[in-house]
Coordinates of C-alpha atoms in Angstrom, one line a residue:
Chain A
M275 CA -76.7 43.7 -116.5
K276 CA -78.3 46.8 -118.1
V277 CA -76.5 46.3 -121.5
L278 CA -77.1 42.6 -121.4
K279 CA -80.8 43.2 -120.9
A280 CA -81.2 45.7 -123.6
G281 CA -79.4 43.4 -126.0
A282 CA -81.5 40.4 -124.9
A283 CA -84.7 42.4 -125.4
V284 CA -83.7 43.0 -129.1
A285 CA -82.8 39.4 -129.7
T286 CA -86.0 38.3 -128.1
A287 CA -88.1 40.6 -130.2
V288 CA -86.5 39.0 -133.3
V289 CA -87.2 35.5 -132.0
L290 CA -90.7 36.4 -131.1
A291 CA -91.4 38.0 -134.5
L292 CA -90.2 34.8 -136.2
T293 CA -92.2 32.4 -134.0
A294 CA -95.3 34.5 -134.1
T295 CA -95.6 34.0 -137.9
A296 CA -94.7 30.3 -137.5
C297 CA -97.2 29.4 -134.8
G298 CA -100.1 31.5 -136.1
S299 CA -102.9 31.0 -133.6
G300 CA -102.6 33.2 -130.6
S301 CA -103.8 31.8 -127.2
K302 CA -107.2 33.3 -127.7
D303 CA -108.1 31.4 -130.8
S304 CA -107.0 28.1 -129.5
A305 CA -108.8 28.6 -126.2
S306 CA -112.1 29.0 -128.0
D307 CA -111.2 26.0 -130.2
A308 CA -110.8 23.8 -127.1
G309 CA -114.1 25.1 -125.7
A310 CA -116.0 24.3 -128.8
S311 CA -114.8 20.8 -129.3
G312 CA -114.4 19.9 -125.6
G313 CA -115.9 16.8 -124.1
T314 CA -116.9 13.6 -125.9
K315 CA -117.5 14.9 -129.4
S316 CA -114.1 14.5 -131.1
D317 CA -112.9 11.0 -131.3
K318 CA -109.3 11.4 -130.3
I319 CA -107.6 13.0 -127.3
A320 CA -103.9 13.9 -127.3
I321 CA -102.2 13.5 -123.9
G322 CA -98.6 14.4 -123.1
I323 CA -96.4 11.9 -121.2
K324 CA -92.8 11.1 -120.8
F325 CA -91.5 8.4 -123.2
D326 CA -88.3 7.6 -121.3
Q327 CA -89.1 7.2 -117.6
P328 CA -89.6 3.6 -116.6
G329 CA -92.4 3.1 -114.0
L330 CA -93.9 6.5 -114.9
G331 CA -94.2 7.1 -118.6
L332 CA -92.3 4.7 -120.9
K333 CA -92.7 3.8 -124.6
T334 CA -91.7 0.1 -124.8
P335 CA -89.8 -1.3 -127.8
D336 CA -93.1 -2.8 -129.2
G337 CA -94.8 0.6 -129.2
K338 CA -96.9 0.3 -126.1
F339 CA -97.0 2.8 -123.3
E340 CA -96.8 1.9 -119.6
G341 CA -96.2 3.5 -116.2
F342 CA -98.0 5.2 -113.4
D343 CA -98.5 8.5 -115.3
V344 CA -99.9 6.5 -118.2
D345 CA -102.4 4.7 -116.0
V346 CA -103.5 8.0 -114.4
A347 CA -103.9 9.6 -117.8
T348 CA -105.8 6.6 -119.1
Y349 CA -108.2 6.7 -116.1
V350 CA -108.7 10.5 -116.4
A351 CA -109.4 10.1 -120.2
K352 CA -111.9 7.4 -119.5
E353 CA -113.7 9.7 -117.1
L354 CA -113.7 12.4 -119.8
G355 CA -115.4 9.9 -122.2
Y356 CA -112.5 8.5 -124.2
Q357 CA -111.6 4.8 -124.5
P358 CA -107.9 3.8 -124.3
D359 CA -107.8 3.3 -128.1
Q360 CA -108.9 6.9 -128.6
I361 CA -105.9 8.3 -126.8
E362 CA -103.0 9.7 -128.9
W363 CA -99.9 9.7 -126.7
K364 CA -97.5 12.6 -127.3
Q365 CA -94.0 12.9 -126.0
A366 CA -93.7 15.9 -123.5
I367 CA -90.1 16.5 -122.7
S368 CA -89.6 18.8 -119.7
A369 CA -88.6 22.0 -121.6
E370 CA -91.6 21.8 -124.0
R371 CA -94.5 21.0 -121.6
E372 CA -95.8 24.6 -121.3
N373 CA -95.7 25.1 -125.1
L374 CA -97.4 21.9 -125.9
I375 CA -100.3 22.9 -123.6
S376 CA -100.6 26.6 -124.7
N377 CA -100.3 25.7 -128.4
G378 CA -103.2 23.2 -127.9
D379 CA -101.1 20.2 -129.1
V380 CA -102.2 18.2 -126.1
K381 CA -105.4 18.3 -124.0
F382 CA -103.4 17.7 -120.8
I383 CA -100.0 16.5 -119.6
A384 CA -99.3 13.9 -117.0
A385 CA -95.5 13.7 -116.9
T386 CA -93.9 14.0 -113.5
Y387 CA -95.0 17.6 -113.7
S388 CA -94.3 19.3 -110.3
I389 CA -96.7 22.1 -109.5
N390 CA -94.9 25.5 -108.9
D391 CA -95.7 29.1 -109.3
K392 CA -93.5 29.8 -112.3
R393 CA -95.3 27.1 -114.2
K394 CA -98.7 28.3 -113.0
A395 CA -98.0 31.6 -114.8
R396 CA -98.2 29.7 -118.2
V397 CA -100.6 26.7 -117.5
D398 CA -103.1 25.6 -114.9
F399 CA -102.9 22.4 -113.0
A400 CA -105.4 19.8 -111.8
G401 CA -104.5 17.6 -108.8
P402 CA -102.0 17.0 -107.4
Y403 CA -102.3 13.2 -107.9
F404 CA -98.9 12.2 -106.4
L405 CA -96.5 13.4 -103.8
A406 CA -92.8 12.6 -104.5
H407 CA -89.7 13.6 -102.7
Q408 CA -86.2 14.2 -103.9
D409 CA -84.2 11.1 -102.8
L410 CA -81.1 9.1 -103.5
L411 CA -80.5 5.8 -105.2
V412 CA -77.4 3.9 -104.1
R413 CA -75.9 0.5 -104.8
A414 CA -77.7 -2.2 -102.8
D415 CA -74.7 -3.0 -100.6
D416 CA -73.8 0.7 -99.8
N417 CA -74.9 1.9 -96.3
S418 CA -72.6 4.9 -96.0
I419 CA -75.2 7.6 -96.7
T420 CA -77.8 8.0 -93.9
K421 CA -78.4 11.8 -93.9
V422 CA -78.2 14.7 -96.3
E423 CA -74.9 16.0 -94.8
D424 CA -73.1 12.7 -95.8
L425 CA -73.5 13.8 -99.4
N426 CA -70.8 16.5 -99.1
K427 CA -68.1 13.8 -99.2
K428 CA -69.7 11.8 -102.0
K429 CA -69.9 11.7 -105.7
L430 CA -73.3 12.3 -106.9
C431 CA -75.1 12.1 -110.3
S432 CA -78.1 13.9 -111.7
V433 CA -79.5 15.1 -115.0
T434 CA -78.2 18.3 -116.5
G435 CA -80.1 21.4 -115.4
S436 CA -82.8 19.5 -113.5
T437 CA -84.3 20.9 -110.4
S438 CA -82.8 18.1 -108.3
A439 CA -79.3 19.0 -109.6
Q440 CA -79.8 22.6 -108.8
N441 CA -81.1 21.8 -105.3
V442 CA -77.9 19.8 -104.5
K443 CA -75.6 22.6 -105.8
K444 CA -77.4 25.5 -104.0
D445 CA -78.8 24.1 -100.8
L446 CA -78.5 20.4 -99.9
A447 CA -74.8 19.6 -100.4
P448 CA -72.8 22.4 -102.1
E449 CA -69.6 20.5 -101.6
A450 CA -70.7 17.2 -103.1
D451 CA -68.9 16.3 -106.3
L452 CA -71.8 16.6 -108.8
L453 CA -71.7 14.8 -112.1
Q454 CA -74.4 16.0 -114.5
Q455 CA -75.4 13.7 -117.3
G456 CA -77.8 13.9 -120.2
G457 CA -80.2 11.2 -118.8
Y458 CA -80.8 9.0 -115.8
S459 CA -79.6 5.9 -117.7
E460 CA -76.1 7.4 -118.1
C461 CA -76.2 8.1 -114.3
L462 CA -77.2 4.4 -113.6
T463 CA -74.2 3.2 -115.7
A464 CA -71.9 5.4 -113.7
L465 CA -73.5 4.2 -110.4
E466 CA -73.1 0.6 -111.4
N467 CA -69.4 1.1 -112.3
K468 CA -68.8 2.9 -109.0
G469 CA -68.0 6.1 -110.9
V470 CA -70.5 7.8 -108.6
D471 CA -71.9 6.9 -105.2
A472 CA -75.5 8.0 -105.6
L473 CA -78.0 9.2 -108.1
T474 CA -80.5 11.9 -107.1
T475 CA -83.9 12.9 -108.4
D476 CA -87.6 12.3 -107.4
D477 CA -88.0 9.0 -105.5
S478 CA -90.8 8.0 -107.9
I479 CA -88.4 8.2 -110.9
L480 CA -85.7 6.4 -109.0
A481 CA -88.1 3.7 -108.0
G482 CA -89.1 3.3 -111.6
Y483 CA -85.5 2.6 -112.6
A484 CA -84.8 0.3 -109.6
A485 CA -88.0 -1.7 -110.4
Q486 CA -86.8 -2.4 -114.0
E487 CA -86.3 -6.1 -114.7
K488 CA -82.6 -5.7 -115.6
N489 CA -81.8 -3.6 -112.4
K490 CA -83.7 -5.7 -109.8
G491 CA -81.6 -6.1 -106.6
K492 CA -78.8 -3.9 -107.8
F493 CA -79.9 -0.6 -106.3
K494 CA -81.9 0.7 -103.3
L495 CA -83.5 4.0 -102.2
V496 CA -82.1 5.8 -99.2
G497 CA -85.4 7.4 -98.2
L498 CA -84.3 10.9 -97.4
K499 CA -87.1 13.3 -98.0
M500 CA -85.2 16.2 -99.4
S501 CA -88.1 18.1 -101.1
N502 CA -91.8 17.9 -101.8
E503 CA -92.8 17.5 -105.4
N504 CA -96.5 17.6 -106.0
Y505 CA -97.2 16.1 -109.4
G506 CA -100.2 17.8 -111.1
I507 CA -101.9 17.4 -114.5
G508 CA -101.1 20.4 -116.6
L509 CA -103.8 21.9 -118.7
K510 CA -104.6 25.0 -120.6
K511 CA -104.7 28.2 -118.5
G512 CA -108.2 29.2 -117.6
D513 CA -109.9 26.0 -118.6
K514 CA -111.9 25.7 -115.3
E515 CA -114.3 23.1 -116.8
L516 CA -111.6 20.6 -117.7
Q517 CA -109.8 21.3 -114.4
T518 CA -112.9 20.4 -112.4
K519 CA -113.5 17.3 -114.5
I520 CA -110.0 16.0 -114.0
N521 CA -110.0 16.7 -110.3
A522 CA -113.3 14.7 -110.0
A523 CA -111.7 11.9 -112.0
L524 CA -108.6 11.9 -109.8
K525 CA -110.8 11.8 -106.6
K526 CA -112.7 8.9 -108.1
M527 CA -109.5 7.0 -109.0
V528 CA -108.3 7.3 -105.4
A529 CA -111.7 6.3 -104.0
D530 CA -112.2 3.2 -106.0
G531 CA -108.7 1.8 -105.3
S532 CA -107.3 2.1 -108.9
W533 CA -104.9 4.7 -107.7
E534 CA -103.3 2.4 -105.1
A535 CA -103.3 -0.5 -107.5
A536 CA -101.5 1.6 -110.2
V537 CA -98.8 2.7 -107.7
K538 CA -98.2 -0.8 -106.5
K539 CA -98.1 -2.2 -110.1
N540 CA -95.6 0.3 -111.5
L541 CA -93.4 1.3 -108.5
G542 CA -93.9 -1.5 -106.1
P543 CA -91.2 -3.9 -107.1
A544 CA -88.5 -1.5 -105.8
N545 CA -89.9 -1.7 -102.2
Y546 CA -91.0 1.9 -102.7
K547 CA -93.1 3.2 -99.8
N548 CA -95.3 5.7 -101.5
E549 CA -97.1 8.6 -99.7
P550 CA -100.9 8.3 -99.5
A551 CA -102.8 10.0 -102.3
P552 CA -102.5 13.8 -101.8
Q553 CA -105.4 16.2 -101.2
I554 CA -106.6 18.0 -104.4
T555 CA -105.5 21.6 -103.9
E556 CA -105.6 23.1 -107.4
G557 CA -108.7 24.9 -108.6
S558 CA -110.7 24.7 -105.4
Chain B
M156 CA -89.8 39.9 -118.9
F157 CA -86.1 39.8 -118.0
D158 CA -86.6 40.0 -114.2
F159 CA -84.9 36.7 -113.7
L160 CA -81.6 38.2 -114.7
D161 CA -81.7 40.5 -111.7
S162 CA -82.4 37.6 -109.2
G163 CA -78.6 36.9 -108.9
Q164 CA -79.5 33.2 -109.4
Y165 CA -77.8 32.9 -112.7
D166 CA -74.2 33.5 -113.5
L167 CA -74.6 34.4 -117.2
L168 CA -71.1 35.9 -117.7
G169 CA -69.5 33.0 -115.8
A170 CA -71.2 30.4 -118.0
F171 CA -70.2 32.2 -121.2
W172 CA -66.7 32.5 -119.8
V173 CA -66.5 28.7 -119.6
T174 CA -67.7 28.5 -123.2
V175 CA -64.9 30.9 -124.2
Q176 CA -62.3 28.8 -122.3
L177 CA -63.6 25.6 -123.8
T178 CA -63.3 27.2 -127.3
L179 CA -59.8 28.6 -126.8
Y180 CA -58.3 25.4 -125.3
S181 CA -59.9 23.3 -127.9
A182 CA -58.9 25.7 -130.7
V183 CA -55.2 25.4 -129.7
G184 CA -55.5 21.6 -129.2
S185 CA -57.2 21.1 -132.6
L186 CA -54.8 23.4 -134.4
V187 CA -51.8 21.4 -133.2
W188 CA -53.4 18.0 -133.7
G189 CA -54.9 19.1 -137.1
T190 CA -51.5 20.2 -138.3
V191 CA -49.9 16.9 -137.2
L192 CA -52.7 15.0 -139.0
A193 CA -52.2 17.1 -142.2
G194 CA -48.5 16.4 -142.1
M195 CA -49.3 12.7 -141.8
R196 CA -51.7 12.8 -144.7
V197 CA -49.1 14.3 -147.1
S198 CA -46.1 12.4 -145.8
P199 CA -44.2 9.9 -147.9
V200 CA -44.6 7.2 -145.3
P201 CA -47.6 4.9 -146.4
L202 CA -48.4 3.9 -142.8
M203 CA -48.7 7.5 -141.6
R204 CA -50.9 8.3 -144.6
A205 CA -53.1 5.4 -143.9
F206 CA -53.4 6.3 -140.2
G207 CA -54.2 10.0 -141.1
T208 CA -56.8 9.0 -143.6
A209 CA -58.5 6.4 -141.4
Y210 CA -58.5 8.7 -138.4
V211 CA -59.9 11.7 -140.2
N212 CA -62.7 9.7 -141.9
L213 CA -63.6 7.9 -138.7
V214 CA -63.7 10.8 -136.3
R215 CA -65.2 13.5 -138.5
N216 CA -68.1 11.2 -139.4
T217 CA -68.8 10.3 -135.8
P218 CA -71.4 12.6 -134.1
L219 CA -69.7 14.9 -131.6
T220 CA -72.3 14.0 -129.0
L221 CA -71.1 10.4 -129.3
L222 CA -67.5 11.4 -128.9
I223 CA -68.1 13.5 -125.8
I224 CA -70.4 11.1 -124.0
G225 CA -68.1 8.3 -125.0
S226 CA -65.2 10.1 -123.5
S227 CA -67.2 10.6 -120.3
L228 CA -68.8 7.1 -120.0
G229 CA -66.0 5.1 -121.6
L230 CA -62.8 6.9 -120.7
S231 CA -63.7 8.4 -117.3
Q232 CA -66.5 6.3 -115.8
T233 CA -65.5 2.9 -117.0
L234 CA -61.7 3.0 -117.6
G235 CA -61.1 5.5 -114.8
F236 CA -59.0 7.8 -117.0
N237 CA -59.7 11.2 -115.5
M238 CA -57.2 13.4 -117.3
G239 CA -55.7 14.3 -113.9
G240 CA -58.9 15.9 -112.7
S241 CA -60.0 15.2 -109.2
T242 CA -63.6 16.5 -109.3
F243 CA -66.2 16.0 -112.0
K244 CA -66.0 19.7 -112.8
E245 CA -62.3 19.5 -113.7
T246 CA -62.5 16.1 -115.3
G247 CA -65.6 17.1 -117.4
F248 CA -63.9 20.2 -118.7
R249 CA -60.7 18.4 -119.7
L250 CA -62.6 15.5 -121.3
A251 CA -64.6 18.0 -123.3
V252 CA -61.5 19.8 -124.5
L253 CA -60.0 16.4 -125.4
A254 CA -63.1 15.3 -127.4
L255 CA -63.5 18.7 -129.1
S256 CA -59.9 18.8 -130.1
A257 CA -60.0 15.2 -131.5
Y258 CA -63.1 16.1 -133.5
T259 CA -62.2 19.6 -134.7
G260 CA -58.7 18.5 -135.5
T261 CA -60.0 16.5 -138.4
F262 CA -61.6 19.6 -139.9
V263 CA -58.4 21.7 -139.4
C264 CA -56.5 18.9 -141.1
E265 CA -58.7 18.9 -144.1
A266 CA -58.7 22.7 -144.4
L267 CA -54.9 22.7 -144.1
R268 CA -54.6 20.0 -146.7
S269 CA -56.5 22.0 -149.2
G270 CA -54.2 24.9 -148.3
I271 CA -51.2 22.7 -149.1
N272 CA -52.7 22.0 -152.5
T273 CA -52.7 25.7 -153.2
V274 CA -48.8 25.9 -152.9
P275 CA -47.3 25.4 -156.3
V276 CA -45.5 22.1 -156.8
G277 CA -42.4 24.1 -157.8
Q278 CA -41.9 25.4 -154.3
A279 CA -41.5 21.9 -152.9
E280 CA -39.4 20.8 -155.8
A281 CA -37.1 23.8 -155.4
A282 CA -36.8 23.1 -151.6
R283 CA -36.0 19.5 -152.2
A284 CA -33.4 20.5 -154.8
L285 CA -31.7 22.6 -152.1
G286 CA -31.4 19.4 -150.0
L287 CA -34.0 20.0 -147.4
S288 CA -35.6 17.0 -145.8
F289 CA -39.4 16.3 -146.0
F290 CA -39.9 17.7 -142.5
Q291 CA -38.0 20.9 -143.4
V292 CA -39.9 21.3 -146.7
L293 CA -43.2 20.9 -144.9
T294 CA -42.5 23.2 -141.9
L295 CA -40.3 25.9 -143.6
I296 CA -41.7 26.2 -147.1
V297 CA -45.1 24.6 -147.6
L298 CA -47.0 25.0 -144.3
P299 CA -46.3 28.8 -143.8
Q300 CA -47.8 29.4 -147.3
A301 CA -50.6 26.9 -146.8
F302 CA -51.7 28.5 -143.5
R303 CA -52.0 32.0 -145.1
A304 CA -54.3 30.5 -147.7
V305 CA -56.7 28.8 -145.2
I306 CA -57.4 31.5 -142.6
A307 CA -60.9 32.0 -143.9
P308 CA -61.8 28.3 -143.8
L309 CA -60.2 28.0 -140.4
A310 CA -62.4 30.8 -139.2
N311 CA -65.4 28.7 -140.2
V312 CA -64.0 25.8 -138.2
L313 CA -63.5 28.1 -135.2
I314 CA -67.0 29.4 -135.3
A315 CA -68.4 25.9 -135.6
L316 CA -66.2 24.9 -132.7
T317 CA -67.6 27.8 -130.6
K318 CA -71.1 26.5 -131.2
N319 CA -70.1 22.9 -130.8
T320 CA -68.9 23.5 -127.2
T321 CA -72.6 23.5 -126.2
V322 CA -72.5 19.7 -126.6
A323 CA -70.2 19.6 -123.5
A324 CA -73.4 20.3 -121.5
A325 CA -74.2 16.6 -122.1
I326 CA -71.4 15.6 -119.7
G327 CA -72.2 18.4 -117.2
V328 CA -69.6 21.0 -118.1
A329 CA -71.1 24.2 -116.7
E330 CA -71.0 26.3 -119.9
A331 CA -73.7 28.4 -121.6
A332 CA -75.9 25.5 -122.8
L333 CA -76.1 24.0 -119.3
L334 CA -77.1 27.3 -117.8
M335 CA -79.8 27.6 -120.5
K336 CA -81.1 24.2 -119.5
E337 CA -81.3 25.3 -115.9
M338 CA -83.1 28.5 -116.9
V339 CA -85.6 26.7 -119.2
E340 CA -86.3 24.3 -116.3
N341 CA -87.0 27.2 -113.8
E342 CA -88.3 30.0 -116.0
A343 CA -91.2 28.4 -117.8
D344 CA -92.9 31.8 -118.2
A345 CA -90.0 33.4 -120.0
L346 CA -88.9 30.7 -122.4
F347 CA -88.4 32.9 -125.5
A348 CA -86.5 35.5 -123.4
V349 CA -84.1 32.8 -122.3
F350 CA -83.6 31.6 -125.9
G351 CA -83.1 35.2 -127.0
I352 CA -80.4 35.8 -124.5
F353 CA -78.4 32.7 -125.5
A354 CA -78.8 33.3 -129.2
L355 CA -77.5 36.9 -128.6
G356 CA -74.6 35.6 -126.5
F357 CA -73.4 33.2 -129.2
C358 CA -73.8 35.9 -131.9
L359 CA -71.6 38.2 -129.7
L360 CA -69.0 35.5 -129.6
T361 CA -69.0 34.3 -133.2
L362 CA -69.7 37.5 -135.3
P363 CA -66.5 39.3 -134.2
T364 CA -64.5 36.1 -134.7
G365 CA -65.7 35.9 -138.3
L366 CA -65.1 39.6 -139.0
L367 CA -61.6 39.7 -137.5
L368 CA -60.4 36.5 -139.2
G369 CA -61.9 37.6 -142.5
W370 CA -59.9 40.8 -142.2
V371 CA -56.7 38.8 -141.3
A372 CA -57.3 36.5 -144.2
K373 CA -57.3 39.4 -146.7
R374 CA -54.2 40.9 -145.1
V375 CA -52.0 37.8 -145.2
A376 CA -53.2 36.1 -148.4
V377 CA -50.3 35.1 -150.7
K378 CA -50.7 37.1 -153.9
R379 CA -49.8 34.8 -156.8

């Protein structure tokens, strides 16, 4: 890998040189920006969410935003002093989340963002505000999968390159026939047509799809807890003040019952048994 | 910065090897199919000309992503046509080759047709005067000269094809772009390094192709 690495270093240097001129502000400048304007003074707040995950973060055809992540973000923004009409929603696709935060394009991100060490090298987290598990979605009349080992004889679908897909390939069921598609909607089509036997990713995401009006009654969750995904709110590295404020907002949301209500409203229709609100572990 | 390459978690060479295989199989497929299409488009039979024209204009103006996802969702998932593959890995690869050949064939066809136009009309007339059939005129006289004129444009098509194989990641073919998605998902702290590696990888594949075929084009060009 020596030659590869040397070559890669050269290529990266070129890429970096190009992007450095394009992006301008280094992390230091934008950090001081955020500090100066922080709080209630500016009248808009940019928040990153997913636009394509029903039940969690979804942009509806009429331009509204709905889902559990949206409700959490709205509540947190309110605690930070912003009314819902002052929120500017930005799409945070998985690969771009760290860049959106470190470039200062968004104040924070609530988008099924699992806390892990690699990500903590680039951003800080508040929370976690939700505990999800990797799980399976199957057709409602299919009872053939009861444990993880059953997967080895099954056809499985997940999203290209996702953590769930990698877990299946490496650890959970290396012999399962894994179909990787561009999005969960394609997987649902395959599941409905019996092209695959199960769809795997976080149970919260699966519940969101199963709870959609057009899918009601067609699918069910198996309830295997194959991993722990602690969703956190991503924010700029080193912004302790914002982290403390968001943590306080999340605690308040759980305490006054809005958290439970938001889970029931967005994920409830799929008979999803959610975990209780997790303890805040970040930044304390 | 490049520590993750040493972890043994990513099979970089393996992923690029799948990219190379996709490119080679699709290159052969599209060369054959493109030649057939070009033959149809210059043939004296109106029905064949109409089919060739309709196919080329329909397929080359359809986004490749649509063709590849269509072949996966439509052909494989819905119609159950799996190209003889028993696992998704095999099926996905074959479907990707099918879709890439169907798409790239149109560009090969058009390059070849412009090559046919460079062959002086006298050549075909002389061949016909000798009593050769249309098929013989095309395969013995016109196409050999046409091919030698279009090596350079075909090199462009081949380079475009190499890069187009990344679309196969959309249906889960484990080539370079899919590995890049995995690395981006896992290595949030080394995003630019990941991009750099894959940019370099594709340059290593395409630059020599261009240089080699440029040299060949000069060597075999018909001097008129």
